[in-house]
Amino acid sequence: MSNALFLKIHPDNPPLNKILQVVEILRKGGIIIYPTDTIYGMGCDLHNARTLERLCFLKGLKPDKANLSFICSDLTHISDYARSISTQTYKIMKKALPGPFTFILEASSKVPKLAGAKKRTVGIRVPDHQIPLALVKELGNPIISTSIRDEDEVIEYSTDPELIYEKFKGLVDVVIDGGYGQNIPSTVVDCQNDQYEIIRQGAGILEDYV
């Protein structure tokens, strides 16, 4: 595999031609690294099963055990991939998103199987960042995503896109440079059964929206 494309994209006003260039790579089964409103993420088109398995392999995850998030462009995608969303949960999500949260919901039948295993839950993420929102909008469906952990125990997540490129250039297809990322991930909230359990406290404060 040749080295990944290193693509600088303006974080607030991403040019459409560059977004479409990345979307084309996603459609062909590419894995991309991209900025969000929290940490940099690694993702692929959710409809490409082979690439999904490659993504899991890169992260050292067993596909049937992997808990991956969906990056959506807005709430319209959510009813396609999650079921049994109560009015209360929907209202909280509408207030909190776009923002630094991942909401764990019951998966619908449209959520693709991983390694033949049906997923019981799905993490829904609508980041407050123009690059991933534009990618999903042009792709026409969510991107399956996972975070990039850093081996450095002090800095848990890589924030410098050039360092990320050096580390992953032989493993992925595109690294988007949208400027420095944060090193605090999203807050993960389990919303099943309307019990709002914080699985991981990150950048988002749920109490502000409940």
mmCIF file of C-alpha atoms in Angstrom:
data_model
loop_
_atom_site.group_PDB
_atom_site.id
_atom_site.type_symbol
_atom_site.label_atom_id
_atom_site.label_comp_id
_atom_site.label_asym_id
_atom_site.label_seq_id
_atom_site.Cartn_x
_atom_site.Cartn_y
_atom_site.Cartn_z
ATOM 1 C CA MET A 1 0.000 0.000 0.000
ATOM 2 C CA SER A 2 1.352 3.444 -0.932
ATOM 3 C CA ASN A 3 1.444 6.284 1.565
ATOM 4 C CA ALA A 4 -1.801 7.989 2.485
ATOM 5 C CA LEU A 5 -2.829 11.289 0.950
ATOM 6 C CA PHE A 6 -2.170 14.191 3.364
ATOM 7 C CA LEU A 7 -4.871 16.747 2.662
ATOM 8 C CA LYS A 8 -5.121 20.185 4.279
ATOM 9 C CA ILE A 9 -8.764 21.264 4.560
ATOM 10 C CA HIS A 10 -9.994 24.497 6.137
ATOM 11 C CA PRO A 11 -11.891 23.492 9.300
ATOM 12 C CA ASP A 12 -14.546 26.219 9.171
ATOM 13 C CA ASN A 13 -15.098 26.477 5.423
ATOM 14 C CA PRO A 14 -14.075 23.184 3.779
ATOM 15 C CA PRO A 15 -13.856 23.498 -0.042
ATOM 16 C CA LEU A 16 -16.334 21.190 -1.788
ATOM 17 C CA ASN A 17 -13.744 19.846 -4.257
ATOM 18 C CA LYS A 18 -11.567 18.533 -1.405
ATOM 19 C CA ILE A 19 -14.578 17.057 0.415
ATOM 20 C CA LEU A 20 -15.634 15.259 -2.779
ATOM 21 C CA GLN A 21 -12.083 13.968 -3.251
ATOM 22 C CA VAL A 22 -12.275 12.301 0.188
ATOM 23 C CA VAL A 23 -15.822 11.030 -0.420
ATOM 24 C CA GLU A 24 -14.645 9.301 -3.594
ATOM 25 C CA ILE A 25 -11.938 7.520 -1.603
ATOM 26 C CA LEU A 26 -14.516 6.489 1.035
ATOM 27 C CA ARG A 27 -16.792 5.079 -1.677
ATOM 28 C CA LYS A 28 -13.906 3.021 -3.054
ATOM 29 C CA GLY A 29 -13.329 1.418 0.346
ATOM 30 C CA GLY A 30 -10.786 3.828 1.812
ATOM 31 C CA ILE A 31 -10.095 4.502 5.482
ATOM 32 C CA ILE A 32 -9.697 8.139 6.468
ATOM 33 C CA ILE A 33 -8.446 10.044 9.501
ATOM 34 C CA TYR A 34 -10.268 13.318 10.075
ATOM 35 C CA PRO A 35 -10.804 16.031 12.694
ATOM 36 C CA THR A 36 -13.897 16.361 14.885
ATOM 37 C CA ASP A 37 -14.950 18.832 17.578
ATOM 38 C CA THR A 38 -13.031 16.640 20.051
ATOM 39 C CA ILE A 39 -10.260 14.242 18.970
ATOM 40 C CA TYR A 40 -9.190 13.050 15.537
ATOM 41 C CA GLY A 41 -11.168 10.029 14.340
ATOM 42 C CA MET A 42 -10.572 7.132 11.969
ATOM 43 C CA GLY A 43 -13.467 6.023 9.797
ATOM 44 C CA CYS A 44 -14.893 4.443 6.661
ATOM 45 C CA ASP A 45 -18.148 4.068 4.741
ATOM 46 C CA LEU A 46 -20.495 1.937 6.841
ATOM 47 C CA HIS A 47 -21.736 0.075 3.727
ATOM 48 C CA ASN A 48 -18.335 -1.434 2.931
ATOM 49 C CA ALA A 49 -18.049 -4.647 4.987
ATOM 50 C CA ARG A 50 -14.483 -5.456 3.929
ATOM 51 C CA THR A 51 -13.230 -1.994 4.892
ATOM 52 C CA LEU A 52 -15.061 -2.247 8.215
ATOM 53 C CA GLU A 53 -13.136 -5.405 8.990
ATOM 54 C CA ARG A 54 -9.878 -3.658 7.982
ATOM 55 C CA LEU A 55 -10.728 -0.773 10.334
ATOM 56 C CA CYS A 56 -11.288 -3.231 13.193
ATOM 57 C CA PHE A 57 -7.992 -4.956 12.385
ATOM 58 C CA LEU A 58 -6.143 -1.614 12.481
ATOM 59 C CA LYS A 59 -7.551 -0.939 15.950
ATOM 60 C CA GLY A 60 -6.907 -4.480 17.188
ATOM 61 C CA LEU A 61 -10.638 -5.085 17.644
ATOM 62 C CA LYS A 62 -12.609 -8.254 17.015
ATOM 63 C CA PRO A 63 -15.326 -7.186 14.531
ATOM 64 C CA ASP A 64 -18.105 -8.995 16.411
ATOM 65 C CA LYS A 65 -17.060 -7.281 19.676
ATOM 66 C CA ALA A 66 -16.273 -3.826 18.275
ATOM 67 C CA ASN A 67 -18.237 -0.844 19.563
ATOM 68 C CA LEU A 68 -18.041 1.709 16.774
ATOM 69 C CA SER A 69 -19.809 5.036 16.416
ATOM 70 C CA PHE A 70 -21.733 6.462 13.479
ATOM 71 C CA ILE A 71 -20.870 10.001 12.434
ATOM 72 C CA CYS A 72 -24.141 11.539 11.204
ATOM 73 C CA SER A 73 -24.662 14.965 9.650
ATOM 74 C CA ASP A 74 -27.832 15.674 11.639
ATOM 75 C CA LEU A 75 -30.678 13.945 13.476
ATOM 76 C CA THR A 76 -32.460 12.816 10.301
ATOM 77 C CA HIS A 77 -30.172 9.774 10.008
ATOM 78 C CA ILE A 78 -30.775 8.663 13.572
ATOM 79 C CA SER A 79 -34.192 7.063 13.082
ATOM 80 C CA ASP A 80 -32.685 4.957 10.255
ATOM 81 C CA TYR A 81 -30.074 3.336 12.482
ATOM 82 C CA ALA A 82 -31.566 3.474 15.982
ATOM 83 C CA ARG A 83 -34.921 2.279 17.233
ATOM 84 C CA SER A 84 -37.140 2.874 20.253
ATOM 85 C CA ILE A 85 -35.955 6.450 20.791
ATOM 86 C CA SER A 86 -38.232 8.087 23.364
ATOM 87 C CA THR A 87 -39.425 11.674 23.014
ATOM 88 C CA GLN A 88 -37.349 12.627 26.060
ATOM 89 C CA THR A 89 -34.140 11.158 24.622
ATOM 90 C CA TYR A 90 -34.784 12.779 21.239
ATOM 91 C CA LYS A 91 -35.259 16.192 22.901
ATOM 92 C CA ILE A 92 -31.949 15.837 24.791
ATOM 93 C CA MET A 93 -30.126 14.825 21.608
ATOM 94 C CA LYS A 94 -31.677 17.698 19.671
ATOM 95 C CA LYS A 95 -30.392 20.172 22.259
ATOM 96 C CA ALA A 96 -26.952 18.564 22.689
ATOM 97 C CA LEU A 97 -26.130 17.944 19.009
ATOM 98 C CA PRO A 98 -24.085 18.945 17.101
ATOM 99 C CA GLY A 99 -21.725 18.591 20.049
ATOM 100 C CA PRO A 100 -19.147 16.481 21.894
ATOM 101 C CA PHE A 101 -21.396 13.521 22.720
ATOM 102 C CA THR A 102 -21.814 9.908 21.614
ATOM 103 C CA PHE A 103 -25.298 8.582 22.401
ATOM 104 C CA ILE A 104 -25.656 4.798 22.737
ATOM 105 C CA LEU A 105 -29.019 3.653 21.369
ATOM 106 C CA GLU A 106 -30.712 0.392 20.426
ATOM 107 C CA ALA A 107 -29.595 -0.540 16.893
ATOM 108 C CA SER A 108 -32.118 -0.890 14.078
ATOM 109 C CA SER A 109 -32.032 -3.599 11.414
ATOM 110 C CA LYS A 110 -30.264 -1.127 9.060
ATOM 111 C CA VAL A 111 -27.085 -1.231 11.151
ATOM 112 C CA PRO A 112 -24.725 -3.468 9.147
ATOM 113 C CA LYS A 113 -23.511 -6.727 10.642
ATOM 114 C CA LEU A 114 -19.859 -6.949 11.611
ATOM 115 C CA ALA A 115 -18.256 -10.327 10.900
ATOM 116 C CA GLY A 116 -21.757 -11.764 10.582
ATOM 117 C CA ALA A 117 -22.793 -10.556 14.036
ATOM 118 C CA LYS A 118 -25.827 -8.308 14.437
ATOM 119 C CA LYS A 119 -25.072 -5.255 16.559
ATOM 120 C CA ARG A 120 -27.398 -4.712 19.527
ATOM 121 C CA THR A 121 -26.467 -1.072 20.082
ATOM 122 C CA VAL A 122 -25.106 1.816 18.032
ATOM 123 C CA GLY A 123 -23.257 4.972 19.069
ATOM 124 C CA ILE A 124 -24.575 8.098 17.360
ATOM 125 C CA ARG A 125 -22.309 11.124 16.991
ATOM 126 C CA VAL A 126 -23.021 14.494 15.311
ATOM 127 C CA PRO A 127 -19.793 16.469 15.814
ATOM 128 C CA ASP A 128 -19.812 20.255 15.835
ATOM 129 C CA HIS A 129 -17.190 20.416 13.083
ATOM 130 C CA GLN A 130 -17.706 21.342 9.437
ATOM 131 C CA ILE A 131 -15.344 18.739 7.888
ATOM 132 C CA PRO A 132 -17.033 15.510 9.102
ATOM 133 C CA LEU A 133 -20.499 17.055 8.649
ATOM 134 C CA ALA A 134 -19.674 17.922 5.023
ATOM 135 C CA LEU A 135 -18.190 14.448 4.372
ATOM 136 C CA VAL A 136 -21.303 12.657 5.636
ATOM 137 C CA LYS A 137 -23.626 15.030 3.767
ATOM 138 C CA GLU A 138 -21.853 14.398 0.441
ATOM 139 C CA LEU A 139 -21.406 10.669 1.078
ATOM 140 C CA GLY A 140 -25.135 10.334 1.710
ATOM 141 C CA ASN A 141 -24.851 8.034 4.738
ATOM 142 C CA PRO A 142 -22.983 7.924 8.053
ATOM 143 C CA ILE A 143 -19.294 7.168 8.469
ATOM 144 C CA ILE A 144 -18.374 4.429 10.910
ATOM 145 C CA SER A 145 -15.817 5.900 13.259
ATOM 146 C CA THR A 146 -13.391 5.095 16.046
ATOM 147 C CA SER A 147 -10.965 7.294 17.972
ATOM 148 C CA ILE A 148 -7.198 7.346 17.564
ATOM 149 C CA ARG A 149 -5.517 6.534 20.836
ATOM 150 C CA ASP A 150 -1.936 7.565 21.432
ATOM 151 C CA GLU A 151 0.489 5.136 23.049
ATOM 152 C CA ASP A 152 1.841 8.050 25.064
ATOM 153 C CA GLU A 153 0.296 7.692 28.518
ATOM 154 C CA VAL A 154 0.401 11.421 29.167
ATOM 155 C CA ILE A 155 -1.228 12.462 25.898
ATOM 156 C CA GLU A 156 -3.916 9.852 25.425
ATOM 157 C CA TYR A 157 -5.057 11.079 22.000
ATOM 158 C CA SER A 158 -2.940 12.377 19.111
ATOM 159 C CA THR A 159 -3.650 16.058 18.382
ATOM 160 C CA ASP A 160 -1.061 17.015 15.745
ATOM 161 C CA PRO A 161 -2.197 15.951 12.240
ATOM 162 C CA GLU A 162 1.399 15.802 10.946
ATOM 163 C CA LEU A 163 2.379 13.374 13.706
ATOM 164 C CA ILE A 164 -0.798 11.371 13.033
ATOM 165 C CA TYR A 165 0.203 11.208 9.361
ATOM 166 C CA GLU A 166 3.691 9.947 10.191
ATOM 167 C CA LYS A 167 2.205 7.217 12.350
ATOM 168 C CA PHE A 168 -0.629 6.073 10.067
ATOM 169 C CA LYS A 169 0.487 6.994 6.522
ATOM 170 C CA GLY A 170 1.152 3.365 5.618
ATOM 171 C CA LEU A 171 -2.089 2.086 7.149
ATOM 172 C CA VAL A 172 -4.878 4.402 5.951
ATOM 173 C CA ASP A 173 -5.766 6.123 2.678
ATOM 174 C CA VAL A 174 -6.228 9.775 3.678
ATOM 175 C CA VAL A 175 -5.183 11.907 6.644
ATOM 176 C CA ILE A 176 -7.056 15.223 6.717
ATOM 177 C CA ASP A 177 -5.219 18.124 8.305
ATOM 178 C CA GLY A 178 -7.910 20.336 9.786
ATOM 179 C CA GLY A 179 -5.608 21.902 12.352
ATOM 180 C CA TYR A 180 -4.737 20.705 15.842
ATOM 181 C CA GLY A 181 -7.318 18.481 17.515
ATOM 182 C CA GLN A 182 -8.339 18.288 21.155
ATOM 183 C CA ASN A 183 -7.173 15.511 23.458
ATOM 184 C CA ILE A 184 -10.460 15.093 25.319
ATOM 185 C CA PRO A 185 -12.895 12.667 23.634
ATOM 186 C CA SER A 186 -16.669 12.880 23.430
ATOM 187 C CA THR A 187 -18.853 12.056 26.424
ATOM 188 C CA VAL A 188 -20.467 8.646 25.894
ATOM 189 C CA VAL A 189 -24.048 8.382 27.188
ATOM 190 C CA ASP A 190 -26.020 5.123 27.287
ATOM 191 C CA CYS A 191 -29.616 6.124 26.516
ATOM 192 C CA GLN A 192 -31.202 2.678 26.454
ATOM 193 C CA ASN A 193 -34.386 2.425 28.528
ATOM 194 C CA ASP A 194 -34.181 6.189 29.172
ATOM 195 C CA GLN A 195 -31.540 5.598 31.833
ATOM 196 C CA TYR A 196 -28.880 8.199 31.068
ATOM 197 C CA GLU A 197 -25.702 6.493 32.192
ATOM 198 C CA ILE A 198 -22.348 8.190 31.530
ATOM 199 C CA ILE A 199 -20.088 5.443 30.134
ATOM 200 C CA ARG A 200 -17.204 7.867 29.593
ATOM 201 C CA GLN A 201 -17.019 11.449 30.789
ATOM 202 C CA GLY A 202 -15.461 13.553 28.071
ATOM 203 C CA ALA A 203 -15.837 17.078 26.715
ATOM 204 C CA GLY A 204 -19.665 17.196 26.850
ATOM 205 C CA ILE A 205 -21.576 17.993 30.076
ATOM 206 C CA LEU A 206 -24.895 16.115 29.883
ATOM 207 C CA GLU A 207 -26.417 18.000 32.829
ATOM 208 C CA ASP A 208 -26.512 21.120 30.643
ATOM 209 C CA TYR A 209 -29.130 19.451 28.426
ATOM 210 C CA VAL A 210 -31.201 17.203 30.705
#
